XYZ file of C-alpha atoms in Angstrom:
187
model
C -21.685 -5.898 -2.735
C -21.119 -6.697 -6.670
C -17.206 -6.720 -6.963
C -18.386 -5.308 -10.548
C -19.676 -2.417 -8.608
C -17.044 -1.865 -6.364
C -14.541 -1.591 -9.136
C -16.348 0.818 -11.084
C -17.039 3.318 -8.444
C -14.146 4.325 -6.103
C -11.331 6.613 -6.045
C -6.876 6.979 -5.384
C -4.117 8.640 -4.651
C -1.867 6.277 -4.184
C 1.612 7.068 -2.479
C 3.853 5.830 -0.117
C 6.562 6.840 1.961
C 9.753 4.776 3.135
C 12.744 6.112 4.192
C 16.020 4.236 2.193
C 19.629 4.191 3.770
C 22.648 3.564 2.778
C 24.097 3.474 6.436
C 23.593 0.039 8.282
C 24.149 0.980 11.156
C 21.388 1.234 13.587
C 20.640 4.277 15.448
C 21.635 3.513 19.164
C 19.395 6.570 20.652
C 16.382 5.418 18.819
C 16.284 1.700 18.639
C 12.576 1.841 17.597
C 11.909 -0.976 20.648
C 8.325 -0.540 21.855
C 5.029 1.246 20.743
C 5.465 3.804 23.595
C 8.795 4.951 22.433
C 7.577 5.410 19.111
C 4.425 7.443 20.118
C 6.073 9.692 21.820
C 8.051 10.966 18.526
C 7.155 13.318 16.465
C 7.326 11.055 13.068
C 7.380 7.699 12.144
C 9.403 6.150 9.482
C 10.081 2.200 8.312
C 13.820 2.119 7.343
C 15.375 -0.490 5.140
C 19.144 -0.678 4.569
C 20.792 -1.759 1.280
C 22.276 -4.742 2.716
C 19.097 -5.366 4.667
C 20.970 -4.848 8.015
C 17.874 -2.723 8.641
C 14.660 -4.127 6.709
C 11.022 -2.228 6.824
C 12.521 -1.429 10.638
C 9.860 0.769 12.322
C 11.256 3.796 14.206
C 10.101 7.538 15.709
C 12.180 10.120 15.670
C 12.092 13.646 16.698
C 12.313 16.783 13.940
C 15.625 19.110 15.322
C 16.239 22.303 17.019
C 19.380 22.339 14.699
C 20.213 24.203 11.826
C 18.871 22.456 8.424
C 22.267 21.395 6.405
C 20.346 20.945 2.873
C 20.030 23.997 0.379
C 16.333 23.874 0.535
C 14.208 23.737 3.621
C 10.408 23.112 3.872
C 8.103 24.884 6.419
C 4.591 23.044 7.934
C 2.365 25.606 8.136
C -1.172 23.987 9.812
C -3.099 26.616 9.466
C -2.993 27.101 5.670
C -4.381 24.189 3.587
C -4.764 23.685 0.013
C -5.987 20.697 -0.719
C -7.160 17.894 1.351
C -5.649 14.330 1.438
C -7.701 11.338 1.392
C -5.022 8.548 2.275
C -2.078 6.701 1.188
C -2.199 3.076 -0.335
C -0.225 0.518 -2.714
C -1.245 -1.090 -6.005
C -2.607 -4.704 -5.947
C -1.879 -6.367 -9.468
C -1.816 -10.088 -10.421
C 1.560 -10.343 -9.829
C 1.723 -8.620 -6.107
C -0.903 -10.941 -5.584
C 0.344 -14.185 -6.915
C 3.810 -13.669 -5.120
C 1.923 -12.682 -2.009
C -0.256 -15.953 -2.117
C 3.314 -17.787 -2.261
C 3.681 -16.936 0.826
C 3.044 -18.912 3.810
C -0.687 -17.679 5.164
C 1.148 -16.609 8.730
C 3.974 -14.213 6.949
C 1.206 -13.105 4.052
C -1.119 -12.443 7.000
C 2.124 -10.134 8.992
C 3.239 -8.620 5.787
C -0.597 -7.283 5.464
C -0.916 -6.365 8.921
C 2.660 -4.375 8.518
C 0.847 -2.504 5.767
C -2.407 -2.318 5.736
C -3.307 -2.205 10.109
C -3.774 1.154 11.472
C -2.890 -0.580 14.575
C -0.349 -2.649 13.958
C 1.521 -1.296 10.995
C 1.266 1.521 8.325
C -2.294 1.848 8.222
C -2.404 2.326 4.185
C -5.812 3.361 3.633
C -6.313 2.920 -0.127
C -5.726 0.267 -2.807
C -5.667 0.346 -6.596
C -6.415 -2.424 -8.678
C -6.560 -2.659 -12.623
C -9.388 -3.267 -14.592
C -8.024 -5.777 -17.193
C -4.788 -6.680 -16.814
C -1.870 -4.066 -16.064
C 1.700 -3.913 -16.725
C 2.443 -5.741 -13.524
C -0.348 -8.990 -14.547
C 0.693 -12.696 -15.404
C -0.848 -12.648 -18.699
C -2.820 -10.076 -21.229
C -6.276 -9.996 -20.874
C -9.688 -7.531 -20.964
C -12.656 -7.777 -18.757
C -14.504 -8.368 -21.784
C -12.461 -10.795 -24.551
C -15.594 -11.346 -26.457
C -16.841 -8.401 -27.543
C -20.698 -6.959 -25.951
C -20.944 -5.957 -22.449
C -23.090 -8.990 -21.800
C -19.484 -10.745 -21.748
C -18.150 -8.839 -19.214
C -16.362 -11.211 -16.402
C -13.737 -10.991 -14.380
C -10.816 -12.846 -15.278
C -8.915 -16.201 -13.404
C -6.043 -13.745 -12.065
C -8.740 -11.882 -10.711
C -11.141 -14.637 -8.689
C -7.855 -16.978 -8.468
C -5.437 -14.516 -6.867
C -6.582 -10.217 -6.557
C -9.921 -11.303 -5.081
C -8.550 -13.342 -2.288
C -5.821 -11.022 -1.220
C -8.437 -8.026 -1.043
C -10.520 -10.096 1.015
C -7.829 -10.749 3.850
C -6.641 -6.721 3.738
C -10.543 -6.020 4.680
C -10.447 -8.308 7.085
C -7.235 -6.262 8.570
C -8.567 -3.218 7.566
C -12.668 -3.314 6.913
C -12.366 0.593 6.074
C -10.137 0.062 3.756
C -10.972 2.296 0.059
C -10.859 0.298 -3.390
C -10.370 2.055 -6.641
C -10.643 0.326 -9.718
C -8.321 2.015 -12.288
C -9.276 1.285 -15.930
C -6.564 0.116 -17.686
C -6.778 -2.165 -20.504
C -10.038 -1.508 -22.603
C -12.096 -4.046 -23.504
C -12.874 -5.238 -27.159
């Protein structure tokens, strides 16, 4: 399919959830050891300690019988909906992607799978890329320098380092949605 296409015509929310601590130390009842232990929870959350004695650790945990300490409490309620959610992603820029392609291919490969795999990680289900270059990009540039749409071309951060990243995260994840997000106008 024309990457040109593909940019122009899909849709985001982006968000993400992590949990940070300021606690190191590990939670002996919940270790987080196993895929069964963790599917029998009721949530699960990737924790990641400020001295990193916990980093992206995956964990389940069970919500409480006991009483809610914090001044504001929120209540699930299944049966009334008010909007529906699509799914949860990240932002691929030039940068993301030139750091990422730093990488050795096995860790770059794991990192994806931790985030992108509904099997073997988060399962993100969305990604957002620019069109032109974003805050987060290497260097300044438009789809279209020269002005007239016959000029229009993707740019060297785009074939040399987005492109190639969003080509292994479909191969983890072949259902993965793309939105292109306009974001530096062209001339």
């Amino acid at each position: 399919m024309n990457i040109k296409l593909i940019i122009f015509s899909l849709s985001l929310i982006t968000s993400s959830v992590f949990i940070a601590c300021d606690n190191d130390t590990p939670d002996p009842g919940n270790s987080g050891n196993g895929n069964e232990e963790i599917e029998n929870k009721d949530v699960t959350i990737y924790v990641t300690t400020n001295t990193r004695g916990e980093d992206f650790s995956r964990k389940g945990v069970d919500f409480s019988d006991k009483s809610n300490m914090a001044p504001t409490a929120i209540t699930l309620d299944p049966s009334e909906r008010y909007q529906e959610m699509d799914g949860f992603g990240a932002a691929i820029t030039g940068a993301t992607c030139f750091n990422l392609l730093q990488m050795t291919p096995e860790n770059r490969t794991q990192f994806l799978k931790e985030t992108f795999s509904d099997k073997e990680g988060m399962g993100y289900s969305y990604i957002r890329i620019a069109i032109g270059c974003s805050d987060f990009s290497l260097s300044e540039y438009t789809c279209c320098d020269v002005k007239g749409i016959e000029n229009f071309a993707l740019q060297e951060e785009e074939t040399d380092f987005i492109i190639p990243v969003i080509k292994e995260i479909l191969a983890i994840n072949p259902n993965i949605k793309i939105i292109g997000s306009p974001w530096t106008c062209p001339l």
